[in-house]
Amino acid sequence: MIVQPKPVPPDDVLSSRIAGEQYDNAVEAWGEEGWARVSRLCRFFDTMGMRGLDCPPPPRPG
């Protein structure tokens, strides 16, 4: 597993609406992927018998 660094805001993030939106989208995608990895690890350790976990269900196909 590779931990992805948080996206770095571009220089024009405050002066360009498009750059700001692109940065927001990049941060959102980074966060979603990170939580998806945490969820997969949670379910893995749950199947291994680790106690005290409250894992989200896997995503539905489609």
mmCIF file of C-alpha atoms in Angstrom:
data_model
loop_
_atom_site.group_PDB
_atom_site.id
_atom_site.type_symbol
_atom_site.label_atom_id
_atom_site.label_comp_id
_atom_site.label_asym_id
_atom_site.label_seq_id
_atom_site.Cartn_x
_atom_site.Cartn_y
_atom_site.Cartn_z
ATOM 1 C CA MET A 1 0.000 0.000 0.000
ATOM 2 C CA ILE A 2 1.273 3.432 -0.914
ATOM 3 C CA VAL A 3 0.091 6.462 1.039
ATOM 4 C CA GLN A 4 -0.668 9.213 -1.442
ATOM 5 C CA PRO A 5 0.351 12.742 -0.449
ATOM 6 C CA LYS A 6 -2.366 15.371 -0.252
ATOM 7 C CA PRO A 7 -2.545 17.399 -3.472
ATOM 8 C CA VAL A 8 -0.590 20.649 -3.376
ATOM 9 C CA PRO A 9 -2.581 23.749 -4.304
ATOM 10 C CA PRO A 10 -1.366 25.479 -7.458
ATOM 11 C CA ASP A 11 -0.080 29.037 -7.281
ATOM 12 C CA ASP A 12 -3.252 30.417 -8.863
ATOM 13 C CA VAL A 13 -5.704 28.578 -6.601
ATOM 14 C CA LEU A 14 -6.897 31.840 -5.028
ATOM 15 C CA SER A 15 -7.031 33.923 -8.191
ATOM 16 C CA SER A 16 -8.550 31.429 -10.636
ATOM 17 C CA ARG A 17 -11.993 29.924 -10.121
ATOM 18 C CA ILE A 18 -11.139 27.008 -12.420
ATOM 19 C CA ALA A 19 -7.869 26.288 -10.596
ATOM 20 C CA GLY A 20 -9.744 26.398 -7.295
ATOM 21 C CA GLU A 21 -12.377 23.955 -8.524
ATOM 22 C CA GLN A 22 -9.745 21.619 -9.952
ATOM 23 C CA TYR A 23 -7.883 21.664 -6.651
ATOM 24 C CA ASP A 24 -11.120 21.010 -4.726
ATOM 25 C CA ASN A 25 -11.818 18.041 -7.015
ATOM 26 C CA ALA A 26 -8.297 16.689 -6.526
ATOM 27 C CA VAL A 27 -8.570 16.942 -2.727
ATOM 28 C CA GLU A 28 -12.003 15.283 -2.789
ATOM 29 C CA ALA A 29 -10.706 12.384 -4.923
ATOM 30 C CA TRP A 30 -7.654 12.030 -2.658
ATOM 31 C CA GLY A 31 -9.866 11.855 0.423
ATOM 32 C CA GLU A 32 -12.319 9.400 -1.104
ATOM 33 C CA GLU A 33 -9.498 7.063 -2.157
ATOM 34 C CA GLY A 34 -7.912 7.289 1.281
ATOM 35 C CA TRP A 35 -11.134 6.362 3.053
ATOM 36 C CA ALA A 36 -11.741 3.538 0.568
ATOM 37 C CA ARG A 37 -8.340 2.105 1.553
ATOM 38 C CA VAL A 38 -9.129 2.460 5.251
ATOM 39 C CA SER A 39 -12.440 0.667 4.660
ATOM 40 C CA ARG A 40 -10.741 -2.208 2.817
ATOM 41 C CA LEU A 41 -8.210 -2.598 5.626
ATOM 42 C CA CYS A 42 -10.987 -2.513 8.197
ATOM 43 C CA ARG A 43 -12.901 -5.287 6.417
ATOM 44 C CA PHE A 44 -9.700 -7.324 6.028
ATOM 45 C CA PHE A 45 -8.902 -7.169 9.728
ATOM 46 C CA ASP A 46 -12.547 -7.873 10.537
ATOM 47 C CA THR A 47 -12.328 -11.130 8.540
ATOM 48 C CA MET A 48 -9.109 -11.939 10.439
ATOM 49 C CA GLY A 49 -11.076 -11.783 13.684
ATOM 50 C CA MET A 50 -9.982 -8.414 15.042
ATOM 51 C CA ARG A 51 -12.466 -7.166 17.609
ATOM 52 C CA GLY A 52 -13.967 -3.739 18.097
ATOM 53 C CA LEU A 53 -14.230 -2.796 14.426
ATOM 54 C CA ASP A 54 -17.211 -1.084 12.825
ATOM 55 C CA CYS A 55 -16.453 -1.316 9.119
ATOM 56 C CA PRO A 56 -18.515 0.189 6.312
ATOM 57 C CA PRO A 57 -19.919 -2.247 3.763
ATOM 58 C CA PRO A 58 -18.035 -2.655 0.492
ATOM 59 C CA PRO A 59 -19.166 -0.401 -2.354
ATOM 60 C CA ARG A 60 -21.882 -1.722 -4.611
ATOM 61 C CA PRO A 61 -20.891 -2.610 -8.160
ATOM 62 C CA GLY A 62 -22.066 -0.235 -10.831
#
